[in-house]
Every structure is written in C-alpha cells, then in structure tokens.
C-alpha cells in the first residue's frame, strides 16, 4: 500500500510500546475518528476504536487499552480480539471482527495507507 504522505503521520512507531496500542484521532472518509493503533515489532495495525458488539469504545480510559499477549480486550463487555487480525475469538461478538483502517509504516512513522 502506498502511504498518504499529504497528511501528517498518525504517530511514530516509537510512540507505541511493542505489543501495545495507543489512540489517535484521524480523518477517515471525511470524518474525524478515534483509532486504536497496535504495534507488533516493526509493524502497525489500526482499527476503529469501536467494539462490534455494542458500538462502545474499546479503551477502558481515554487512550488506554487492555492488550495482553497479542490480544485486545474490550473494556465494556470483555470481547477478545486477535490484535494482528482484529478477529473476535471470545465474548459476545465471537466470529465478528474489528473494523480495520489500512496503515503503513514508513521511516518509523505510522501513516494512513
């Protein structure tokens, strides 16, 4: 994917502890959206900060996510998602998935693709 270099990066990869996630705001489809950006080594994944179960935010406090051993846990109802794919593996929305936002890492910066 070609990164969108017309806009500032979402964040720096170094801003995200490896195996964890941060929240960023980004313009997606002309709307300002809250995104969760997850880091795995030198790669990043981004998802809308919304649980597919009830449409509530995934973070338990603004910008703070429950991420353990490659798993994202929704603070509201305990739905469990594989961080690398966004697939729900347990909880009330099992079989559903987080809505991904395409990103790429270029020169240490995470950008919309």
PDB file of C-alpha atoms in Angstrom:
ATOM      1  CA  UNK A   1       0.000   0.000   0.000  1.00  0.00           C
ATOM      2  CA  UNK A   2       1.153   3.489  -0.758  1.00  0.00           C
ATOM      3  CA  UNK A   3       1.188   5.724   2.303  1.00  0.00           C
ATOM      4  CA  UNK A   4      -0.669   9.026   2.294  1.00  0.00           C
ATOM      5  CA  UNK A   5       2.244  11.469   2.622  1.00  0.00           C
ATOM      6  CA  UNK A   6      -0.032  14.504   2.096  1.00  0.00           C
ATOM      7  CA  UNK A   7      -1.126  14.374   5.727  1.00  0.00           C
ATOM      8  CA  UNK A   8       0.901  14.203   8.934  1.00  0.00           C
ATOM      9  CA  UNK A   9       1.627  10.722  10.290  1.00  0.00           C
ATOM     10  CA  UNK A  10      -0.816   9.251  12.789  1.00  0.00           C
ATOM     11  CA  UNK A  11       2.056   8.689  15.210  1.00  0.00           C
ATOM     12  CA  UNK A  12       5.590   7.404  15.366  1.00  0.00           C
ATOM     13  CA  UNK A  13       6.102   3.684  15.786  1.00  0.00           C
ATOM     14  CA  UNK A  14       8.347   4.553  18.749  1.00  0.00           C
ATOM     15  CA  UNK A  15       5.303   6.175  20.448  1.00  0.00           C
ATOM     16  CA  UNK A  16       3.728   2.720  20.862  1.00  0.00           C
ATOM     17  CA  UNK A  17       5.272   0.188  23.234  1.00  0.00           C
ATOM     18  CA  UNK A  18       5.796  -3.075  21.329  1.00  0.00           C
ATOM     19  CA  UNK A  19       2.785  -5.339  21.864  1.00  0.00           C
ATOM     20  CA  UNK A  20       0.572  -2.470  22.989  1.00  0.00           C
ATOM     21  CA  UNK A  21      -1.748   0.135  21.476  1.00  0.00           C
ATOM     22  CA  UNK A  22      -2.449   3.850  21.597  1.00  0.00           C
ATOM     23  CA  UNK A  23      -5.354   6.003  20.497  1.00  0.00           C
ATOM     24  CA  UNK A  24      -5.057   8.570  17.717  1.00  0.00           C
ATOM     25  CA  UNK A  25      -7.615  10.758  16.001  1.00  0.00           C
ATOM     26  CA  UNK A  26      -7.606  10.681  12.215  1.00  0.00           C
ATOM     27  CA  UNK A  27      -9.739  11.844   9.335  1.00  0.00           C
ATOM     28  CA  UNK A  28     -11.180   8.726   7.687  1.00  0.00           C
ATOM     29  CA  UNK A  29     -13.760   9.128   4.920  1.00  0.00           C
ATOM     30  CA  UNK A  30     -14.006  12.865   5.733  1.00  0.00           C
ATOM     31  CA  UNK A  31     -14.876  12.181   9.405  1.00  0.00           C
ATOM     32  CA  UNK A  32     -12.670  12.564  12.474  1.00  0.00           C
ATOM     33  CA  UNK A  33     -12.474   9.102  14.018  1.00  0.00           C
ATOM     34  CA  UNK A  34     -10.862   7.597  17.105  1.00  0.00           C
ATOM     35  CA  UNK A  35      -8.454   4.850  16.059  1.00  0.00           C
ATOM     36  CA  UNK A  36      -6.557   2.272  18.039  1.00  0.00           C
ATOM     37  CA  UNK A  37      -3.056   1.723  16.630  1.00  0.00           C
ATOM     38  CA  UNK A  38      -1.420  -1.539  17.698  1.00  0.00           C
ATOM     39  CA  UNK A  39       2.297  -2.236  17.342  1.00  0.00           C
ATOM     40  CA  UNK A  40       3.831  -5.643  16.710  1.00  0.00           C
ATOM     41  CA  UNK A  41       7.577  -5.257  16.217  1.00  0.00           C
ATOM     42  CA  UNK A  42       8.183  -3.040  13.207  1.00  0.00           C
ATOM     43  CA  UNK A  43       4.573  -3.303  12.030  1.00  0.00           C
ATOM     44  CA  UNK A  44       1.390  -1.474  12.991  1.00  0.00           C
ATOM     45  CA  UNK A  45      -2.298  -2.255  12.653  1.00  0.00           C
ATOM     46  CA  UNK A  46      -5.108   0.266  13.066  1.00  0.00           C
ATOM     47  CA  UNK A  47      -8.737  -0.305  13.940  1.00  0.00           C
ATOM     48  CA  UNK A  48     -11.673   1.963  14.634  1.00  0.00           C
ATOM     49  CA  UNK A  49     -11.900   2.342  18.417  1.00  0.00           C
ATOM     50  CA  UNK A  50     -15.321   0.652  18.436  1.00  0.00           C
ATOM     51  CA  UNK A  51     -16.320  -2.794  19.605  1.00  0.00           C
ATOM     52  CA  UNK A  52     -18.621  -4.511  17.072  1.00  0.00           C
ATOM     53  CA  UNK A  53     -20.773  -5.907  19.902  1.00  0.00           C
ATOM     54  CA  UNK A  54     -22.467  -2.750  21.141  1.00  0.00           C
ATOM     55  CA  UNK A  55     -20.671   0.089  19.390  1.00  0.00           C
ATOM     56  CA  UNK A  56     -18.848   1.173  22.545  1.00  0.00           C
ATOM     57  CA  UNK A  57     -15.235   2.274  22.681  1.00  0.00           C
ATOM     58  CA  UNK A  58     -12.607  -0.394  23.274  1.00  0.00           C
ATOM     59  CA  UNK A  59     -10.490   1.668  25.684  1.00  0.00           C
ATOM     60  CA  UNK A  60     -11.100   1.495  29.433  1.00  0.00           C
ATOM     61  CA  UNK A  61      -9.935   5.105  29.856  1.00  0.00           C
ATOM     62  CA  UNK A  62      -9.205   7.604  27.087  1.00  0.00           C
ATOM     63  CA  UNK A  63      -6.362   6.120  25.045  1.00  0.00           C
ATOM     64  CA  UNK A  64      -5.783   3.183  27.422  1.00  0.00           C
ATOM     65  CA  UNK A  65      -6.387  -0.325  26.081  1.00  0.00           C
ATOM     66  CA  UNK A  66      -6.316  -3.796  27.607  1.00  0.00           C
ATOM     67  CA  UNK A  67      -3.735  -5.584  25.448  1.00  0.00           C
ATOM     68  CA  UNK A  68      -2.165  -8.831  26.619  1.00  0.00           C
ATOM     69  CA  UNK A  69      -0.107 -11.366  24.677  1.00  0.00           C
ATOM     70  CA  UNK A  70      -1.343 -10.218  21.261  1.00  0.00           C
ATOM     71  CA  UNK A  71      -4.961  -9.961  22.410  1.00  0.00           C
ATOM     72  CA  UNK A  72      -7.136  -6.853  22.662  1.00  0.00           C
ATOM     73  CA  UNK A  73      -9.905  -6.993  25.265  1.00  0.00           C
ATOM     74  CA  UNK A  74     -12.946  -4.711  25.099  1.00  0.00           C
ATOM     75  CA  UNK A  75     -13.259  -2.942  28.427  1.00  0.00           C
ATOM     76  CA  UNK A  76     -17.077  -2.800  28.257  1.00  0.00           C
ATOM     77  CA  UNK A  77     -18.067  -6.448  27.738  1.00  0.00           C
ATOM     78  CA  UNK A  78     -14.841  -8.453  27.645  1.00  0.00           C
ATOM     79  CA  UNK A  79     -14.884  -9.348  23.951  1.00  0.00           C
ATOM     80  CA  UNK A  80     -11.444 -10.651  22.975  1.00  0.00           C
ATOM     81  CA  UNK A  81      -9.779  -9.850  19.633  1.00  0.00           C
ATOM     82  CA  UNK A  82      -6.608 -11.096  17.984  1.00  0.00           C
ATOM     83  CA  UNK A  83      -4.530  -7.919  17.697  1.00  0.00           C
ATOM     84  CA  UNK A  84      -2.898  -8.836  14.377  1.00  0.00           C
ATOM     85  CA  UNK A  85      -6.180  -9.573  12.562  1.00  0.00           C
ATOM     86  CA  UNK A  86      -8.961  -7.949  14.596  1.00  0.00           C
ATOM     87  CA  UNK A  87     -10.888 -11.257  14.723  1.00  0.00           C
ATOM     88  CA  UNK A  88     -13.125 -11.710  17.777  1.00  0.00           C
ATOM     89  CA  UNK A  89     -12.230 -15.030  19.395  1.00  0.00           C
ATOM     90  CA  UNK A  90     -14.302 -14.848  22.586  1.00  0.00           C
ATOM     91  CA  UNK A  91     -17.134 -12.884  24.120  1.00  0.00           C
ATOM     92  CA  UNK A  92     -20.448 -11.507  22.919  1.00  0.00           C
ATOM     93  CA  UNK A  93     -19.346 -10.794  19.330  1.00  0.00           C
ATOM     94  CA  UNK A  94     -17.402 -14.016  18.674  1.00  0.00           C
ATOM     95  CA  UNK A  95     -16.961 -14.508  14.934  1.00  0.00           C
ATOM     96  CA  UNK A  96     -17.144 -10.772  14.204  1.00  0.00           C
ATOM     97  CA  UNK A  97     -14.107  -8.506  13.858  1.00  0.00           C
ATOM     98  CA  UNK A  98     -12.798  -5.028  14.464  1.00  0.00           C
ATOM     99  CA  UNK A  99     -13.035  -2.645  11.512  1.00  0.00           C
ATOM    100  CA  UNK A 100      -9.508  -2.230  10.164  1.00  0.00           C
ATOM    101  CA  UNK A 101      -8.077   1.002   8.811  1.00  0.00           C
ATOM    102  CA  UNK A 102      -5.205   0.458   6.360  1.00  0.00           C
ATOM    103  CA  UNK A 103      -1.911   1.880   7.628  1.00  0.00           C
ATOM    104  CA  UNK A 104       1.720   1.523   6.727  1.00  0.00           C
ATOM    105  CA  UNK A 105       4.985   2.282   8.488  1.00  0.00           C
ATOM    106  CA  UNK A 106       7.428   4.449   6.555  1.00  0.00           C
ATOM    107  CA  UNK A 107      10.656   5.727   8.091  1.00  0.00           C
ATOM    108  CA  UNK A 108       9.330   4.995  11.573  1.00  0.00           C
ATOM    109  CA  UNK A 109       6.055   6.873  11.045  1.00  0.00           C
ATOM    110  CA  UNK A 110       2.622   5.219  11.014  1.00  0.00           C
ATOM    111  CA  UNK A 111       0.532   6.662   8.186  1.00  0.00           C
ATOM    112  CA  UNK A 112      -2.827   6.041   6.620  1.00  0.00           C
ATOM    113  CA  UNK A 113      -2.367   3.925   3.518  1.00  0.00           C
TER     114      UNK A 113
END
